[in-house]
Amino acid sequence: MSNVHLHGLPLDQGLVLQEILWLFLPDGRFVSPEQPAQVVVTVQEENPGETIMVTVADGTHIGTGSAEPGQVHDEQKDNHRRRLIKLAFLRALVQCYGAVPGEWGILTGVRPTKIVHRALDQGQSVETIDRLLQEAYAVAPAKADLLLQVAQRQRLLFAKSTAQPQAVGIYIAIPFCPTRCLYCSFPGYDLSKHHRWVEPVLAGLEREIAAVGAALARTGRTVQHIYIGGGTPTVLTSEQLARLLGQVNEALRSEATVEVTVEAGRPDTLDEAKMAVMQAHQVTRVSINPQTMEETTLQRIGRHHTAEQIKQAVAMVRQAGIPVLNMDVILGLPGETAATVAFTMAEIAKLRPENITVHTLAIKRASRLTMEKAEWHFPEADEVTAMARVCQDAVASMQLEPYYLYRQKRMLGNLENVGYALPGQECLYNVMMMEERQTIWGLGVGAASKWIDPSSGELTENRYNPKDPLEYIKRLDEMIQRKVAQMEEA
């Protein structure tokens, strides 16, 4: 553990620098002056609004960095100061320890595309925004270009949403999985241990769907897209899945609904009966997530299926005539290399999915991977970057283009997650949820609701259903009443 003293800035404000510190010192933490420290960070600001200087010293190395005020449109005063401190801190760390890890500069948040969208909303040119990303946020040219590509493509989807001002999205959570994957931190319950909760949770979910659907209809709102995720929704029996999809169509779906996604992430949960149910209920998008096509890795990460089962599941999707197939992969899985990823992408290319989401492994606090971290060997940052290049070349050869992007803490190689799609086959839910441009009602255990003010387009509230099935059932009436009241008051 590397303790760090912070001078010239209150310790609580040092939190804005923590994630940049972790890029260089993964075990670094800011501590009070009474505690011993190996590193000293000094922030100097002569006068408000002037150049900020930061010095980093660890007894062996010393680095200095500065950041001068510049024009960033629509940046509040406090945000402006924080950005300059972060920029000067990054430059000091680079001088002290060497090249910056990764290409994202001081952008450590989940949604870097929001900076681009704000600038585009203000009418700034692509050239100006590109320069802004590189100079004001220290983003590398390749990542700046990626952000601009994604944002410009998303603007076309925003226009579809704006044409339906009363439209909302729906997320439905099924919190059960056949087993728990090594890296997973989502609310997910192993079906073999928690099967007794499936029917009570479904009964509660059906009540929530019915109440929310009725309130949407009363208040003149329509549902533009529906995403059934988890967990793994296809752990349900074909009868349970038919019951759920039937109610979804009856209570929520209309002619305004252009997209219905079902996550079938684990191919061993699919069979022809379930595919027939999805076909009969007009599901438009299915997600099958191999993560890798390497058999030994699948077993290593706790996915008890084979690469052949992935291919069989895809064949069932094609046979059922589902219009869009998504497939996910994860870069940086223990024991894998760029060559492994090249094999995975070559195998996936043969299956011709309309969407591919490329995730980079994040060491999430609530995952089994974090608890067992010492037992696993992870690829080095350079190898993970090579994996990303392999994927970029592969999706380009498949004529897939980037359309949404987000980042997470503790990602290997300081990389990102990117969704790719054939033109016109983008997942609308993914864009609206990630960019927070449309109200999303979350139904089911652990589901998140996001309320967007239609007049300002700003996110006004995030609220989560309980992650525990018993707590969800206990508090169901309260959650329904709150959602209905929120709709009727808006």
XYZ file of C-alpha atoms in Angstrom:
490
model
C 0.000 0.000 0.000
C 1.378 3.433 -1.001
C 0.231 6.181 1.366
C 0.069 9.672 -0.156
C 0.086 13.038 1.635
C -1.816 15.867 -0.048
C -0.775 19.507 0.520
C -2.587 22.579 -0.761
C -5.931 20.805 -1.081
C -8.293 19.464 1.624
C -8.090 15.708 1.964
C -11.760 15.231 1.063
C -11.149 17.061 -2.238
C -8.354 14.611 -2.975
C -11.035 12.116 -3.934
C -11.231 13.773 -7.367
C -7.598 12.713 -7.883
C -7.906 9.166 -6.561
C -8.674 7.411 -9.843
C -5.833 9.203 -11.637
C -3.487 8.190 -8.824
C -4.562 4.552 -9.284
C -3.430 4.635 -12.922
C 0.162 4.974 -11.695
C -0.035 3.546 -8.166
C -2.776 0.874 -8.101
C -2.429 0.533 -4.326
C -2.132 4.280 -3.673
C -4.394 6.126 -1.237
C -4.514 9.627 0.205
C -4.057 9.656 3.987
C -4.173 12.234 6.784
C -0.961 14.111 7.745
C -0.675 12.065 10.952
C -0.097 8.853 9.009
C 3.253 7.948 7.426
C 3.406 8.378 3.648
C 5.727 7.345 0.820
C 4.494 9.966 -1.683
C 3.815 13.693 -1.302
C 1.521 15.622 -3.660
C 1.530 19.434 -3.507
C -1.092 21.569 -5.258
C -0.331 25.267 -5.782
C -2.792 27.877 -6.999
C -1.636 31.476 -6.711
C -5.002 33.060 -7.454
C -8.410 31.622 -8.418
C -8.627 31.147 -12.170
C -4.847 31.193 -12.709
C -2.347 28.459 -13.549
C -2.347 25.445 -11.214
C 0.914 23.668 -10.387
C 1.184 20.145 -8.957
C 4.315 18.423 -7.683
C 4.636 14.691 -6.987
C 7.623 13.385 -4.982
C 8.271 9.881 -3.658
C 11.809 10.230 -2.282
C 13.371 8.864 -5.450
C 11.485 10.589 -8.248
C 9.936 14.015 -8.575
C 7.568 15.348 -11.200
C 5.845 18.675 -11.812
C 2.871 19.523 -13.959
C 0.827 22.613 -14.686
C -2.492 23.470 -16.270
C -3.546 26.880 -17.512
C -7.131 28.131 -17.668
C -8.685 27.624 -21.050
C -12.100 28.087 -22.546
C -14.354 25.075 -22.030
C -17.973 25.891 -22.849
C -20.653 25.260 -20.242
C -18.119 24.327 -17.551
C -19.090 25.468 -14.061
C -16.426 27.214 -11.996
C -15.896 24.321 -9.564
C -15.750 21.795 -12.399
C -13.263 24.001 -14.233
C -10.945 24.118 -11.220
C -11.180 20.367 -10.617
C -10.371 19.658 -14.262
C -7.253 21.862 -14.117
C -6.044 20.186 -10.914
C -6.552 16.741 -12.441
C -4.759 17.763 -15.635
C -1.779 19.195 -13.729
C -1.716 16.088 -11.483
C -1.662 13.766 -14.489
C 1.225 15.697 -16.037
C 3.175 15.591 -12.774
C 2.650 11.819 -12.463
C 3.810 11.282 -16.054
C 6.985 13.239 -15.360
C 7.540 11.338 -12.115
C 6.766 7.788 -13.230
C 6.838 7.745 -17.022
C 4.230 7.353 -19.757
C 0.568 7.598 -18.861
C -1.209 4.221 -18.637
C -3.801 4.156 -21.375
C -5.114 6.870 -23.649
C -8.010 8.409 -21.726
C -6.136 11.237 -20.017
C -8.119 12.615 -17.080
C -11.415 11.087 -18.204
C -12.089 8.484 -15.533
C -15.898 8.642 -15.493
C -18.367 6.128 -16.895
C -19.721 8.252 -19.756
C -17.005 10.233 -21.565
C -19.354 10.662 -24.543
C -21.365 13.179 -22.512
C -18.617 15.773 -22.999
C -18.958 15.389 -26.758
C -22.755 15.566 -26.673
C -22.722 18.750 -24.579
C -20.369 20.361 -27.064
C -22.449 19.203 -30.047
C -25.596 20.537 -28.340
C -23.857 23.933 -28.194
C -23.135 23.804 -31.915
C -19.384 23.288 -31.670
C -17.640 21.807 -34.679
C -16.145 18.326 -34.744
C -12.692 19.869 -35.172
C -13.162 22.080 -32.092
C -14.374 19.161 -29.990
C -11.471 16.981 -31.117
C -9.046 19.693 -30.030
C -10.927 20.154 -26.735
C -10.671 16.434 -25.885
C -6.951 16.338 -26.589
C -5.955 19.632 -24.966
C -8.382 20.078 -22.072
C -8.704 16.405 -21.092
C -5.411 14.905 -22.380
C -7.276 12.282 -24.409
C -5.170 10.533 -27.070
C -6.143 11.230 -30.717
C -7.428 7.669 -31.299
C -9.793 7.823 -28.313
C -10.962 11.329 -29.224
C -11.793 10.029 -32.694
C -13.646 7.034 -31.202
C -15.747 9.304 -28.965
C -16.673 11.492 -31.916
C -17.623 8.481 -34.048
C -19.851 7.091 -31.316
C -21.490 10.404 -30.462
C -22.252 11.329 -34.069
C -23.893 7.974 -34.650
C -25.925 8.316 -31.471
C -27.285 11.686 -32.588
C -29.257 9.891 -35.282
C -30.889 7.727 -32.602
C -31.565 10.738 -30.380
C -33.564 12.205 -33.257
C -35.814 9.128 -33.273
C -36.442 9.582 -29.567
C -37.114 13.312 -29.874
C -39.797 12.539 -32.449
C -41.654 10.664 -29.667
C -41.410 13.082 -26.674
C -43.681 10.915 -24.499
C -41.742 7.707 -25.199
C -39.893 5.856 -22.445
C -37.796 2.731 -22.157
C -38.324 -0.313 -19.941
C -35.722 -2.507 -18.263
C -36.913 -5.806 -16.736
C -34.541 -7.715 -14.458
C -34.543 -11.483 -14.005
C -31.958 -11.978 -11.229
C -31.177 -15.691 -11.662
C -28.290 -17.482 -13.376
C -27.331 -21.134 -13.860
C -24.020 -20.400 -12.069
C -22.180 -17.246 -11.050
C -19.341 -16.220 -13.364
C -15.927 -15.467 -11.893
C -15.964 -11.763 -12.853
C -19.651 -10.935 -12.255
C -20.817 -8.261 -9.801
C -24.426 -7.923 -10.975
C -27.339 -8.951 -8.748
C -27.542 -12.589 -9.786
C -28.580 -15.640 -7.823
C -27.428 -19.166 -8.583
C -30.568 -21.010 -9.677
C -29.542 -24.269 -8.032
C -29.469 -22.548 -4.645
C -32.284 -20.028 -5.050
C -34.841 -21.752 -7.302
C -37.561 -21.381 -4.647
C -37.516 -17.612 -5.226
C -38.245 -17.756 -8.948
C -42.042 -17.992 -8.763
C -42.478 -15.402 -5.960
C -40.204 -12.963 -7.822
C -42.075 -13.531 -11.107
C -45.413 -12.980 -9.379
C -44.155 -9.683 -7.956
C -42.694 -8.655 -11.302
C -46.006 -9.337 -13.032
C -47.743 -7.009 -10.575
C -45.140 -4.312 -11.198
C -45.422 -4.677 -14.990
C -49.220 -4.439 -14.868
C -49.229 -1.368 -12.601
C -46.550 0.506 -14.536
C -48.146 -0.365 -17.878
C -51.525 0.951 -16.717
C -49.958 4.169 -15.387
C -48.057 4.739 -18.644
C -51.275 4.341 -20.620
C -53.207 6.710 -18.321
C -50.546 9.393 -18.624
C -50.247 9.155 -22.416
C -46.770 7.616 -22.536
C -45.594 4.947 -24.926
C -42.789 2.395 -24.601
C -40.182 2.696 -27.346
C -37.895 -0.168 -26.306
C -37.879 -3.014 -23.781
C -34.798 -4.794 -22.456
C -35.157 -8.017 -20.461
C -31.845 -8.606 -18.714
C -30.458 -10.116 -15.583
C -29.039 -12.398 -14.457
C -29.984 -14.665 -17.296
C -33.676 -14.400 -18.262
C -33.535 -17.647 -20.234
C -33.030 -19.672 -17.040
C -36.829 -19.420 -16.837
C -38.749 -22.395 -18.161
C -40.421 -21.958 -21.534
C -43.783 -21.698 -19.708
C -42.480 -18.984 -17.361
C -40.877 -17.109 -20.254
C -44.120 -17.263 -22.241
C -46.046 -15.914 -19.250
C -43.590 -13.044 -18.814
C -43.413 -12.082 -22.492
C -47.179 -12.341 -22.814
C -47.676 -9.834 -20.032
C -44.938 -7.569 -21.373
C -46.697 -7.433 -24.738
C -50.119 -6.897 -23.171
C -49.169 -4.244 -20.604
C -46.261 -2.384 -22.198
C -45.947 -2.972 -25.910
C -47.642 -0.989 -28.676
C -47.068 0.054 -32.291
C -44.583 2.605 -30.898
C -42.345 -0.191 -29.549
C -39.509 -0.748 -32.008
C -37.220 -3.020 -30.010
C -37.576 -5.912 -27.540
C -34.345 -7.514 -26.319
C -33.991 -10.741 -24.350
C -30.618 -11.594 -22.863
C -29.804 -15.258 -23.391
C -26.251 -14.751 -22.258
C -25.650 -18.346 -21.289
C -26.193 -20.575 -24.349
C -26.766 -23.614 -22.132
C -30.060 -22.025 -21.013
C -31.531 -21.978 -24.536
C -33.585 -24.652 -26.267
C -35.975 -24.757 -29.197
C -39.041 -24.369 -26.971
C -37.745 -21.094 -25.527
C -36.772 -19.839 -28.967
C -40.285 -20.654 -30.185
C -41.679 -18.596 -27.296
C -39.502 -15.613 -28.226
C -40.463 -15.949 -31.875
C -44.172 -16.136 -31.027
C -43.924 -13.014 -28.839
C -42.020 -11.068 -31.510
C -38.739 -10.533 -29.693
C -36.544 -8.452 -32.011
C -33.107 -8.842 -30.450
C -31.386 -11.685 -28.581
C -28.048 -11.452 -26.824
C -25.867 -14.586 -26.628
C -22.653 -13.858 -24.770
C -19.810 -16.311 -25.235
C -17.215 -13.919 -23.669
C -14.636 -16.243 -25.253
C -14.671 -19.204 -27.626
C -11.723 -20.821 -25.853
C -12.958 -23.957 -24.065
C -10.424 -23.897 -21.236
C -11.237 -20.273 -20.425
C -14.978 -20.982 -20.370
C -14.451 -23.596 -17.681
C -11.963 -21.404 -15.831
C -14.421 -18.503 -15.469
C -17.341 -20.664 -14.376
C -19.350 -20.810 -17.595
C -20.307 -24.458 -17.790
C -20.999 -24.637 -21.510
C -18.949 -25.328 -24.616
C -18.101 -23.334 -27.717
C -20.243 -25.804 -29.682
C -23.257 -24.905 -27.538
C -22.699 -21.248 -28.439
C -22.880 -22.140 -32.128
C -25.998 -24.232 -31.568
C -27.682 -21.369 -29.721
C -26.905 -18.974 -32.568
C -28.346 -21.472 -35.055
C -31.599 -21.518 -33.030
C -31.769 -17.720 -33.103
C -31.327 -17.734 -36.870
C -33.892 -20.496 -37.311
C -36.416 -18.507 -35.264
C -35.916 -15.473 -37.483
C -34.976 -13.056 -34.672
C -33.790 -9.959 -36.575
C -30.795 -8.948 -34.433
C -28.209 -11.132 -32.697
C -25.793 -9.576 -30.206
C -22.700 -11.342 -28.905
C -20.425 -10.161 -26.067
C -16.724 -10.831 -25.552
C -14.442 -9.907 -22.663
C -10.818 -8.863 -23.100
C -8.303 -9.702 -20.382
C -9.759 -12.942 -19.059
C -7.246 -14.904 -16.946
C -4.840 -16.935 -19.052
C -5.812 -15.391 -22.395
C -3.618 -13.590 -24.939
C -4.154 -11.534 -28.087
C -3.902 -14.788 -30.024
C -6.758 -16.261 -27.973
C -8.886 -13.211 -28.712
C -8.050 -13.476 -32.423
C -9.339 -17.070 -32.351
C -12.531 -15.973 -30.546
C -13.216 -13.162 -33.015
C -12.579 -15.437 -36.010
C -15.107 -17.938 -34.643
C -17.667 -15.218 -33.937
C -17.198 -13.726 -37.407
C -18.426 -17.019 -38.865
C -21.701 -16.525 -36.946
C -22.230 -13.038 -38.429
C -23.886 -11.244 -35.475
C -25.495 -7.872 -36.147
C -24.116 -6.526 -32.840
C -20.917 -7.226 -30.892
C -20.101 -5.701 -27.521
C -16.421 -5.755 -26.609
C -15.891 -5.488 -22.852
C -12.588 -5.079 -21.062
C -12.313 -7.024 -17.823
C -12.923 -4.829 -14.776
C -11.876 -6.104 -11.365
C -15.176 -5.396 -9.629
C -15.373 -5.241 -5.863
C -18.382 -7.555 -5.546
C -17.037 -10.261 -7.854
C -15.547 -13.610 -6.894
C -12.562 -12.581 -9.015
C -11.691 -9.827 -6.535
C -11.885 -12.176 -3.558
C -9.651 -14.706 -5.349
C -7.443 -12.165 -7.136
C -4.164 -13.642 -5.886
C -5.021 -16.960 -7.541
C -5.356 -15.588 -11.075
C -2.904 -14.379 -13.705
C -4.094 -11.394 -15.737
C -2.631 -10.183 -19.025
C -0.367 -7.137 -18.824
C -1.689 -3.779 -20.045
C 0.207 -4.015 -23.364
C -1.328 -7.434 -24.043
C -4.846 -6.167 -23.286
C -4.268 -3.232 -25.629
C -3.174 -5.718 -28.307
C -6.398 -7.660 -27.681
C -8.395 -4.470 -28.265
C -6.614 -3.870 -31.579
C -7.442 -7.431 -32.654
C -11.119 -6.757 -31.923
C -11.116 -3.414 -33.726
C -9.710 -5.033 -36.850
C -12.191 -7.922 -36.591
C -15.320 -5.784 -36.213
C -14.172 -3.519 -39.034
C -13.844 -6.545 -41.329
C -17.410 -7.497 -40.320
C -18.566 -3.947 -41.237
C -19.672 -3.244 -37.664
C -19.335 0.349 -36.434
C -19.067 1.699 -32.849
C -22.332 3.095 -31.473
C -22.069 3.144 -27.684
C -19.258 3.296 -25.178
C -18.768 3.335 -21.450
C -15.989 2.864 -18.925
C -15.656 1.296 -15.483
C -13.302 1.512 -12.564
C -10.328 -0.843 -12.394
C -10.420 -1.833 -16.070
C -7.378 -3.710 -17.314
C -5.201 -1.545 -19.544
C -7.309 1.523 -18.618
C -9.476 0.726 -21.647
C -13.235 0.854 -22.345
C -16.321 -1.122 -23.341
C -17.614 -0.537 -26.875
C -20.760 -1.710 -28.623
C -20.549 -2.247 -32.388
C -23.421 -2.741 -34.813
C -24.275 -2.913 -38.474
C -25.736 0.422 -39.604
C -29.414 0.526 -38.630
C -29.090 -2.408 -36.194
C -28.033 -0.489 -33.072
C -29.609 -1.306 -29.706
C -31.703 1.745 -28.832
C -31.953 0.774 -25.165
C -28.156 0.659 -24.797
C -27.801 4.190 -26.160
C -30.646 5.760 -24.191
C -29.657 4.093 -20.941
C -25.982 4.939 -21.249
C -26.381 8.513 -22.472
C -29.329 9.219 -20.131
C -31.408 10.899 -22.823
C -34.710 9.168 -22.085
C -36.595 8.026 -18.986
C -36.042 4.329 -18.288
C -38.374 2.503 -15.905
C -36.616 -0.373 -14.162
C -38.819 -3.302 -13.096
C -37.783 -6.327 -11.073
C -35.102 -7.196 -8.530
C -32.211 -4.721 -8.581
C -33.512 -2.806 -11.619
C -32.571 0.884 -11.975
C -34.987 3.639 -12.994
C -33.708 6.903 -14.476
C -36.010 9.920 -14.688
C -35.179 12.479 -17.383
C -36.772 15.937 -17.297
C -38.292 16.277 -20.788
C -37.998 20.068 -20.735
C -34.266 20.186 -19.924
C -33.158 16.708 -20.989
C -31.330 16.383 -17.670
C -31.249 13.335 -15.410
C -33.254 14.258 -12.309
C -33.158 11.027 -10.310
C -31.691 7.524 -10.203
C -33.524 4.949 -8.101
C -32.963 1.214 -7.637
C -35.304 -1.589 -6.728
C -33.952 -3.751 -3.874
C -31.311 -6.283 -4.934
C -32.512 -8.911 -2.481
C -35.539 -10.944 -3.710
C -37.184 -11.043 -0.285
C -36.769 -7.291 0.189
C -38.136 -6.705 -3.321
C -41.282 -8.672 -2.523
C -41.725 -6.946 0.841
C -41.407 -3.461 -0.634
C -43.261 -4.078 -3.893
C -46.368 -1.992 -3.051
C -44.179 0.928 -1.984
C -42.163 0.788 -5.230
C -45.260 0.579 -7.406
C -46.901 3.515 -5.641
C -43.774 5.634 -6.021
C -43.440 4.910 -9.737
C -47.119 5.602 -10.418
C -47.005 8.845 -8.416
C -43.890 9.965 -10.284
C -45.627 9.432 -13.641
C -48.773 11.224 -12.607
C -46.903 14.205 -11.158
C -44.680 14.722 -14.216
